[in-house]
Coordinates of C-alpha atoms in Angstrom, one line a residue:
Chain A
X382 CA 28.7 2.1 21.3
X383 CA 30.5 4.7 19.1
X384 CA 30.5 3.1 16.3
X385 CA 27.5 1.0 17.2
X386 CA 26.1 5.4 17.0
X387 CA 27.8 6.0 13.7
X388 CA 25.7 3.1 11.8
X389 CA 22.7 4.2 13.1
X390 CA 23.2 7.9 11.5
X391 CA 24.3 5.9 8.4
X392 CA 21.1 4.4 7.9
X393 CA 19.4 6.6 8.4
X394 CA 20.9 9.2 6.2
X395 CA 21.1 5.5 3.6
X396 CA 16.8 5.9 3.7
X397 CA 16.6 9.4 3.5
X398 CA 19.3 9.4 0.6
X399 CA 17.6 6.1 -1.4
X400 CA 14.9 8.1 -2.6
X401 CA 15.0 6.8 -5.9
X402 CA 19.3 6.4 -5.0
X403 CA 19.6 10.2 -5.7
X404 CA 20.7 12.8 -2.9
X405 CA 19.4 15.7 -4.9
X406 CA 15.8 16.4 -4.6
X407 CA 13.4 16.7 -7.4
X408 CA 11.0 18.6 -8.0
X409 CA 7.9 17.8 -9.6
X410 CA 6.0 20.9 -11.1
X411 CA 2.3 19.9 -12.2
X412 CA 0.7 23.6 -14.3
X413 CA -1.2 24.5 -17.3
X414 CA 0.5 27.6 -17.5
X415 CA 4.0 27.7 -19.6
X416 CA 4.2 30.8 -17.3
X417 CA 4.8 29.3 -14.6
X418 CA 7.3 26.5 -16.1
X419 CA 9.3 29.5 -16.7
X420 CA 9.5 31.2 -13.4
X421 CA 10.1 28.5 -11.6
X422 CA 12.8 27.3 -14.4
X423 CA 14.1 30.2 -13.8
X424 CA 13.5 30.7 -9.3
X425 CA 15.4 27.2 -9.4
X426 CA 17.8 27.3 -11.9
X427 CA 20.3 28.1 -9.9
X428 CA 19.3 25.5 -7.2
X429 CA 20.6 22.1 -5.1
X430 CA 17.1 20.7 -6.7
X431 CA 16.3 19.2 -9.7
X432 CA 13.1 20.6 -11.7
X433 CA 11.0 18.2 -14.3
X434 CA 7.4 19.8 -15.4
X435 CA 4.7 18.6 -16.4
X436 CA 1.8 20.7 -18.0
X437 CA -1.6 18.7 -17.6
X438 CA -3.4 16.6 -15.1
X439 CA -2.4 13.4 -16.3
X440 CA 1.2 13.7 -17.3
X441 CA 1.3 15.2 -13.3
X442 CA 0.8 12.0 -12.0
X443 CA 2.2 9.8 -14.7
X444 CA 5.1 11.4 -13.6
X445 CA 4.6 11.0 -10.0
X446 CA 4.5 7.9 -10.3
X447 CA 7.6 7.0 -12.8
X448 CA 10.0 9.0 -11.1
X449 CA 8.8 9.5 -7.6
X450 CA 9.5 13.2 -7.1
X451 CA 11.0 14.4 -3.2
X452 CA 8.3 17.2 -3.4
X453 CA 4.7 18.4 -5.6
X454 CA 4.1 21.7 -7.0
X455 CA 0.4 21.0 -8.1
X456 CA -1.9 24.0 -9.7
X457 CA -5.7 23.4 -9.1
X458 CA -7.6 24.9 -11.9
X459 CA -5.9 22.3 -15.2
X460 CA -8.5 21.4 -17.8
X461 CA -9.1 17.7 -17.9
X462 CA -7.8 16.0 -14.6
X463 CA -7.7 19.4 -12.3
X464 CA -5.2 19.2 -9.6
X465 CA -8.2 17.8 -6.6
X466 CA -8.3 14.6 -9.0
X467 CA -4.6 14.6 -9.0
X468 CA -4.4 15.0 -4.8
X469 CA -6.9 11.7 -4.6
X470 CA -5.7 10.4 -7.4
X471 CA -1.2 10.6 -6.2
X472 CA -3.4 9.8 -2.4
X473 CA -4.8 6.2 -3.1
X474 CA -1.8 5.1 -5.3
X475 CA 1.3 3.6 -1.5
X476 CA 3.4 4.3 -3.9
X477 CA 3.2 8.0 -3.7
X478 CA 0.5 8.1 -1.1
X479 CA 3.7 9.7 1.2
X480 CA 5.3 12.6 -1.6
X481 CA 4.2 16.0 0.0
X482 CA 2.6 17.7 -2.1
X483 CA 2.2 22.2 -2.4
X484 CA -0.6 23.6 -4.5
X485 CA -0.5 26.8 -5.9
X486 CA -3.5 27.7 -7.1
X487 CA -5.4 30.9 -8.6
X488 CA -8.7 30.1 -6.9
X489 CA -9.0 31.3 -3.3
X490 CA -12.5 29.6 -2.1
X491 CA -11.8 28.5 1.3
X492 CA -13.6 24.7 0.1
X493 CA -10.6 24.1 -2.1
X494 CA -8.0 24.9 0.5
X495 CA -10.7 22.3 3.1
X496 CA -10.9 20.1 0.2
X497 CA -6.9 20.4 -0.4
X498 CA -5.2 19.9 3.4
X499 CA -8.3 16.8 3.4
X500 CA -6.3 15.1 0.8
X501 CA -3.0 16.0 3.1
X502 CA -1.7 18.9 0.6
X503 CA 1.4 20.2 2.6
X504 CA 0.3 23.5 1.8
X505 CA -1.1 25.7 0.7
X506 CA -0.1 29.0 -2.5
X507 CA -1.7 31.2 -4.0
X508 CA -1.8 32.5 -7.4
X509 CA 0.0 35.1 -7.9
X510 CA 2.7 33.9 -5.4
X511 CA 5.8 35.2 -4.3
X512 CA 8.6 32.9 -5.7
X513 CA 11.2 33.7 -3.2
X514 CA 8.4 33.0 -0.8
X515 CA 7.8 30.4 -2.1
X516 CA 11.4 28.9 -2.1
X517 CA 11.2 29.2 1.1
X518 CA 7.7 27.1 1.5
X519 CA 9.5 24.5 -0.1
X520 CA 12.4 24.1 1.6
X521 CA 10.4 23.9 4.9
X522 CA 8.2 21.1 3.2
X523 CA 11.2 19.1 2.7
X524 CA 13.0 19.4 6.2
X525 CA 9.3 18.1 7.6
X526 CA 9.8 15.5 5.2
X527 CA 13.0 14.2 5.9
X528 CA 12.1 14.6 9.9
X529 CA 9.2 12.2 9.4
X530 CA 11.4 9.9 7.2
X531 CA 14.1 9.7 10.1
X532 CA 11.4 9.4 12.4
X533 CA 9.0 6.5 11.0
X534 CA 12.6 4.5 10.2
X535 CA 13.7 5.1 13.4
X536 CA 10.7 3.4 14.9
X537 CA 11.7 0.7 13.0
X538 CA 15.2 0.3 14.3
X539 CA 16.4 -1.7 17.3
X540 CA 18.4 0.3 19.4
X541 CA 21.1 -1.3 20.8
X542 CA 22.2 -3.2 17.8
X543 CA 20.7 -1.0 14.7
X544 CA 19.2 -4.7 13.7
X545 CA 15.2 -4.0 12.1
X546 CA 12.3 -4.6 15.3
X547 CA 9.8 -6.8 16.1
X548 CA 7.3 -4.6 14.0
X549 CA 8.7 -4.2 10.7
X550 CA 9.6 -7.9 10.6
X551 CA 6.0 -8.8 11.4
X552 CA 4.9 -6.4 8.8
X553 CA 7.5 -7.1 6.1
X554 CA 7.4 -10.9 6.3
X555 CA 3.8 -10.5 4.4
X556 CA 4.9 -8.7 1.8
X557 CA 7.3 -11.1 1.7
X558 CA 5.7 -14.3 2.2
X559 CA 2.5 -12.9 -0.5
X560 CA 5.7 -12.0 -2.7
X561 CA 7.6 -15.2 -3.4
X562 CA 4.0 -17.5 -3.0
X563 CA 3.3 -14.3 -6.1
X564 CA 6.0 -15.1 -8.5
X565 CA 6.5 -18.5 -7.0
X566 CA 9.9 -18.1 -5.7
X567 CA 12.4 -19.0 -2.9
X568 CA 11.6 -17.6 0.2
X569 CA 13.3 -18.8 3.8
X570 CA 12.0 -17.3 7.2
X571 CA 14.8 -18.4 9.9
X572 CA 14.3 -18.3 14.2
X573 CA 17.9 -17.7 15.9
X574 CA 18.0 -17.7 19.4
X575 CA 20.8 -17.1 21.9
X576 CA 21.6 -20.2 23.7
X577 CA 22.0 -19.9 27.8
X578 CA 22.0 -16.0 26.8
X579 CA 20.8 -15.5 30.9
X580 CA 23.6 -17.3 32.3
X581 CA 25.9 -14.5 30.2
X582 CA 24.6 -11.6 32.2
X583 CA 24.1 -13.5 35.5
X584 CA 27.4 -14.5 35.2
X585 CA 29.4 -11.8 33.8
X586 CA 26.5 -8.6 34.3
X587 CA 24.4 -7.4 31.9
X588 CA 26.5 -5.1 29.5
X589 CA 28.4 -8.4 28.6
X590 CA 25.5 -9.4 27.8
X591 CA 24.3 -6.6 25.5
X592 CA 28.2 -7.0 23.9
X593 CA 27.1 -10.3 22.8
X594 CA 24.2 -9.2 20.9
X595 CA 25.2 -6.1 19.6
X596 CA 28.0 -9.0 18.4
X597 CA 25.9 -11.0 17.1
X598 CA 23.9 -8.9 14.8
X599 CA 27.0 -7.0 13.6
X600 CA 28.1 -11.0 12.3
X601 CA 24.5 -11.3 11.1
X602 CA 24.6 -8.2 9.2
X603 CA 28.1 -9.4 7.6
X604 CA 27.2 -12.8 6.2
X605 CA 23.7 -12.1 5.1
X606 CA 23.0 -10.6 2.2
X607 CA 21.8 -6.5 1.8
X608 CA 18.5 -8.2 0.7
X609 CA 18.0 -10.4 3.5
X610 CA 16.0 -8.4 6.5
X611 CA 18.0 -9.0 9.8
X612 CA 15.9 -8.1 12.6
X613 CA 16.0 -8.4 17.3
X614 CA 12.7 -10.1 17.4
X615 CA 13.2 -9.4 21.3
X616 CA 15.7 -10.3 24.5
X617 CA 18.0 -12.5 22.9
X618 CA 16.0 -14.1 19.8
X619 CA 16.7 -12.8 16.3
X620 CA 15.0 -13.2 13.5
X621 CA 15.9 -13.0 9.1
X622 CA 13.7 -12.9 6.1
X623 CA 15.8 -14.1 3.2
X624 CA 14.6 -13.7 -0.4
X625 CA 15.0 -16.0 -3.3
X626 CA 16.8 -18.7 -0.6
X627 CA 15.4 -22.0 -0.4
X628 CA 16.2 -23.7 3.2
X629 CA 18.9 -25.4 2.0
X630 CA 21.1 -21.4 0.4
X631 CA 20.2 -20.3 3.8
X632 CA 22.0 -23.3 5.7
X633 CA 24.7 -22.4 3.9
X634 CA 25.0 -18.9 5.6
X635 CA 23.9 -19.6 8.8
X636 CA 25.9 -22.6 9.2
X637 CA 28.4 -19.5 8.3
X638 CA 27.3 -17.1 11.3
X639 CA 26.5 -19.6 13.9
X640 CA 30.0 -21.0 13.6
X641 CA 31.3 -17.4 13.1
X642 CA 29.4 -16.3 16.7
X643 CA 30.6 -20.2 18.2
X644 CA 34.3 -19.0 17.8
X645 CA 34.4 -15.7 19.4
X646 CA 36.4 -15.4 23.1
X647 CA 35.0 -13.1 24.1
X648 CA 37.3 -9.7 26.3
X649 CA 35.0 -9.6 29.2
X650 CA 34.4 -13.5 29.5
X651 CA 37.7 -15.5 27.4
X652 CA 37.1 -18.8 29.0
X653 CA 33.3 -19.1 28.0
X654 CA 32.0 -18.8 24.2
X655 CA 28.2 -18.5 23.0
X656 CA 26.4 -20.5 20.3
X657 CA 23.3 -20.3 18.7
X658 CA 20.6 -22.6 18.1
X659 CA 18.6 -22.0 14.1
X660 CA 15.5 -22.8 12.9
X661 CA 14.5 -22.5 9.6
X662 CA 11.4 -22.8 7.7
X663 CA 11.8 -22.4 3.9
X664 CA 10.8 -23.6 0.4
X665 CA 12.6 -22.9 -2.9
X666 CA 9.7 -22.6 -5.0
X667 CA 7.1 -21.0 -2.5
X668 CA 2.8 -21.6 -3.3
X669 CA 0.0 -22.5 -1.2
X670 CA -1.0 -20.6 1.5
X671 CA 0.5 -20.0 4.6
X672 CA 0.1 -17.3 6.4
X673 CA 2.5 -15.4 7.7
X674 CA 2.3 -16.9 11.7
X675 CA 2.6 -20.5 9.8
X676 CA 5.9 -19.7 9.1
X677 CA 7.2 -18.4 12.2
X678 CA 5.4 -21.2 14.0
X679 CA 7.2 -23.8 11.4
X680 CA 10.8 -21.3 12.2
X681 CA 10.1 -21.7 15.8
X682 CA 9.4 -25.7 16.1
X683 CA 12.5 -25.6 14.3
X684 CA 14.2 -23.3 16.4
X685 CA 12.9 -25.6 19.8
X686 CA 14.4 -29.0 17.6
X687 CA 17.6 -27.8 17.6
X688 CA 17.4 -26.3 21.5
X689 CA 16.0 -30.7 22.6
X690 CA 18.9 -31.8 20.2
X691 CA 22.0 -30.2 21.9
X692 CA 21.9 -26.9 20.0
X693 CA 24.4 -24.6 18.5
X694 CA 22.7 -26.0 15.2
X695 CA 20.5 -25.5 12.0
X696 CA 17.3 -27.2 11.7
X697 CA 15.9 -27.0 8.7
X698 CA 12.4 -28.1 6.9
X699 CA 10.8 -26.6 3.3
X700 CA 7.2 -24.8 5.3
X701 CA 4.9 -26.7 2.8
X702 CA 5.8 -29.8 3.5
X703 CA 4.0 -32.1 5.7
X704 CA 6.8 -34.5 5.9
X705 CA 9.1 -34.0 9.4
X706 CA 11.4 -31.1 10.1
X707 CA 15.2 -32.4 9.0
X708 CA 17.7 -32.8 11.5
X709 CA 20.7 -30.6 10.1
X710 CA 25.0 -31.4 11.5
X711 CA 25.7 -30.4 13.9
X712 CA 28.9 -27.9 13.5
Chain B
X895 CA -17.3 49.1 -28.5
X896 CA -15.6 51.8 -26.8
X897 CA -11.9 52.7 -27.5
X898 CA -10.8 53.5 -23.8
X899 CA -7.5 55.8 -24.8
X900 CA -4.0 55.8 -22.8
X901 CA -4.3 57.5 -20.1
X902 CA -0.8 57.3 -19.8
X903 CA 1.7 56.2 -22.5
X904 CA 4.4 56.0 -19.4
X905 CA 5.7 53.7 -20.1
X906 CA 5.9 50.1 -16.8
X907 CA 8.8 48.5 -15.7
X908 CA 9.0 45.0 -13.7
X909 CA 10.1 45.0 -11.1
X910 CA 13.1 42.6 -11.7
X911 CA 13.9 44.8 -14.5
X912 CA 18.0 45.0 -12.9
X913 CA 17.6 40.4 -11.7
X914 CA 20.0 38.8 -13.4
X915 CA 17.9 35.6 -13.1
X916 CA 14.8 37.0 -14.7
X917 CA 16.1 39.8 -17.6
X918 CA 15.4 37.2 -19.9
X919 CA 12.5 36.1 -19.4
X920 CA 10.8 39.4 -18.8
X921 CA 11.6 40.6 -21.9
X922 CA 10.4 37.1 -23.3
X923 CA 6.4 38.0 -21.3
X924 CA 6.8 41.9 -23.0
X925 CA 8.0 40.4 -26.2
X926 CA 4.5 38.3 -26.1
X927 CA 1.8 40.4 -24.7
X928 CA 0.7 42.3 -27.9
X929 CA -0.2 38.4 -29.2
X930 CA -2.1 38.2 -26.3
X931 CA -3.5 41.7 -27.0
X932 CA -4.7 39.8 -29.7
X933 CA -5.9 36.7 -28.7
X934 CA -8.1 38.4 -25.9
X935 CA -9.1 40.7 -28.4
X936 CA -10.7 38.0 -30.7
X937 CA -12.3 36.1 -27.8
X938 CA -13.5 38.9 -26.4
X939 CA -15.3 40.1 -30.0
X940 CA -16.4 36.3 -30.3
X941 CA -17.9 36.1 -26.9
X942 CA -15.8 33.4 -26.0
X943 CA -16.1 34.4 -22.6
X944 CA -14.3 30.9 -21.4
X945 CA -11.4 30.9 -23.2
X946 CA -11.7 35.0 -21.9
X947 CA -11.5 33.8 -18.7
X948 CA -9.0 31.4 -19.2
X949 CA -6.3 33.8 -20.4
X950 CA -7.2 36.2 -17.4
X951 CA -7.1 33.8 -15.2
X952 CA -3.5 33.0 -16.1
X953 CA -2.2 36.2 -16.9
X954 CA -3.6 37.3 -13.3
X955 CA -1.1 33.6 -12.1
X956 CA 2.0 35.2 -14.2
X957 CA 2.0 38.7 -14.6
X958 CA 3.1 39.2 -10.7
X959 CA 5.7 36.8 -11.2
X960 CA 7.2 38.1 -14.5
X961 CA 7.6 42.1 -12.2
X962 CA 3.8 43.4 -13.6
X963 CA 1.8 42.8 -10.8
X964 CA -0.4 45.9 -11.8
X965 CA -1.2 43.9 -15.2
X966 CA -2.2 40.9 -12.8
X967 CA -4.4 43.2 -10.8
X968 CA -6.8 44.5 -13.7
X969 CA -6.5 41.0 -15.2
X970 CA -7.8 39.5 -12.0
X971 CA -10.8 42.3 -12.4
X972 CA -11.9 41.1 -15.6
X973 CA -11.6 37.5 -14.5
X974 CA -13.6 38.5 -11.8
X975 CA -15.8 40.0 -13.7
X976 CA -16.7 36.9 -16.1
X977 CA -17.0 34.9 -13.1
X978 CA -20.0 37.1 -11.2
X979 CA -22.5 36.9 -13.4
X980 CA -23.9 33.8 -15.6
X981 CA -25.6 36.4 -18.1
X982 CA -22.4 38.1 -20.2
X983 CA -24.0 39.7 -22.5
X984 CA -25.5 42.6 -19.8
X985 CA -21.9 42.7 -18.2
X986 CA -20.8 42.9 -21.9
X987 CA -20.0 47.2 -21.6
X988 CA -18.5 46.6 -18.1
X989 CA -15.6 43.7 -19.2
X990 CA -15.2 45.6 -22.0
X991 CA -14.1 48.7 -20.5
X992 CA -11.8 46.4 -18.3
X993 CA -9.8 45.0 -21.0
X994 CA -9.2 47.9 -22.6
X995 CA -8.3 49.0 -19.2
X996 CA -5.6 45.7 -18.8
X997 CA -4.7 46.2 -22.8
X998 CA -3.3 50.0 -21.9
X999 CA -1.4 48.4 -18.7
X1000 CA -0.1 46.1 -21.4
X1001 CA 0.6 48.2 -24.1
X1002 CA 2.6 50.3 -21.5
X1003 CA 5.3 46.9 -20.8
X1004 CA 8.7 47.4 -21.4
X1005 CA 11.8 45.7 -20.8
X1006 CA 14.0 47.8 -20.6

């Protein structure tokens, strides 16, 4: 259990640090005043943050999209593209939508403040500002952002296994399908169901059942690539999205998963091994219009065939072929 | 044009004069003040009020950061005069006297 918790924390930390792979927060300052750049640079010289600068609205938008900073300090009153327009543009873009923005402004009208907050500004600081206070506000914004990221991440993880949950699977599946179709790439979607799992719970108790679920999750993680998306679909059902992987290649990986599980001698029930049935829907060069629901349906159908034909096997089929699913040899 | 005499020639020191992070920047700011004075005088004399307003806006925002809040407040007065009225030519005298006050403050700013 401790190991799993550690792993969970580690995963959260990875997500946090994964913000463009940098552990040091990056601060983007967008302001047309050279003085503000100088002052902030001087005050942040010894801080744990990397400061990058844009001297106008247009440059600010460009740099935000390019560098995906951890936080943006944004002046409102700039010639050409002003701060509110920058904020609006950032909010329309999926990649920059959630970057917290602290507005720095000499404009003090209530309407400007209201507009900025309506555009999800995190904070509003009027010029002239106290740099020590600004630093404290930045620290507070970064802390809140970190917690938000962790909560969002947590809502997408399965508590027992540390795999992604069903909601995240649904979210990613549509994205991965459209990505694969757009680029004519391979993709496999996999449904995995532990055989006779209920009887493990019934005969040996729920702790034994949980141990099987956790161990199976770790087998999946060990056998799959980092780019594969492994989920606990619900109960004893698991699912996998394997980008850039055709059904034949998926089968090779999944047979290793299947064999590894089958060979385990369980401390709580050494006389009873556990097996898994697996259904795969895949394509080697994806095209055409097959919905996420249909992908899952084909994978489910293959899973059913695997169960019907004796369990402990992998059944694959091309998702957009009309042919009958191929029955793979049992292991 | 009226020439407001300096009421005082006492130097004004930056609040951050002894802050090691800031010494260099304060020096830089003070050394650039004569340029700023030239720019604002020029903008005022050629009645480029938009330019003047921008200069005031920047000075108001920045001075406090360099440890010269009085300069910032004074620039803020000029800026608000320039923002208030649509007929600025009627306000030229007021603007001028505020501007001269600001300029005299800028001349008193000292880095040491």
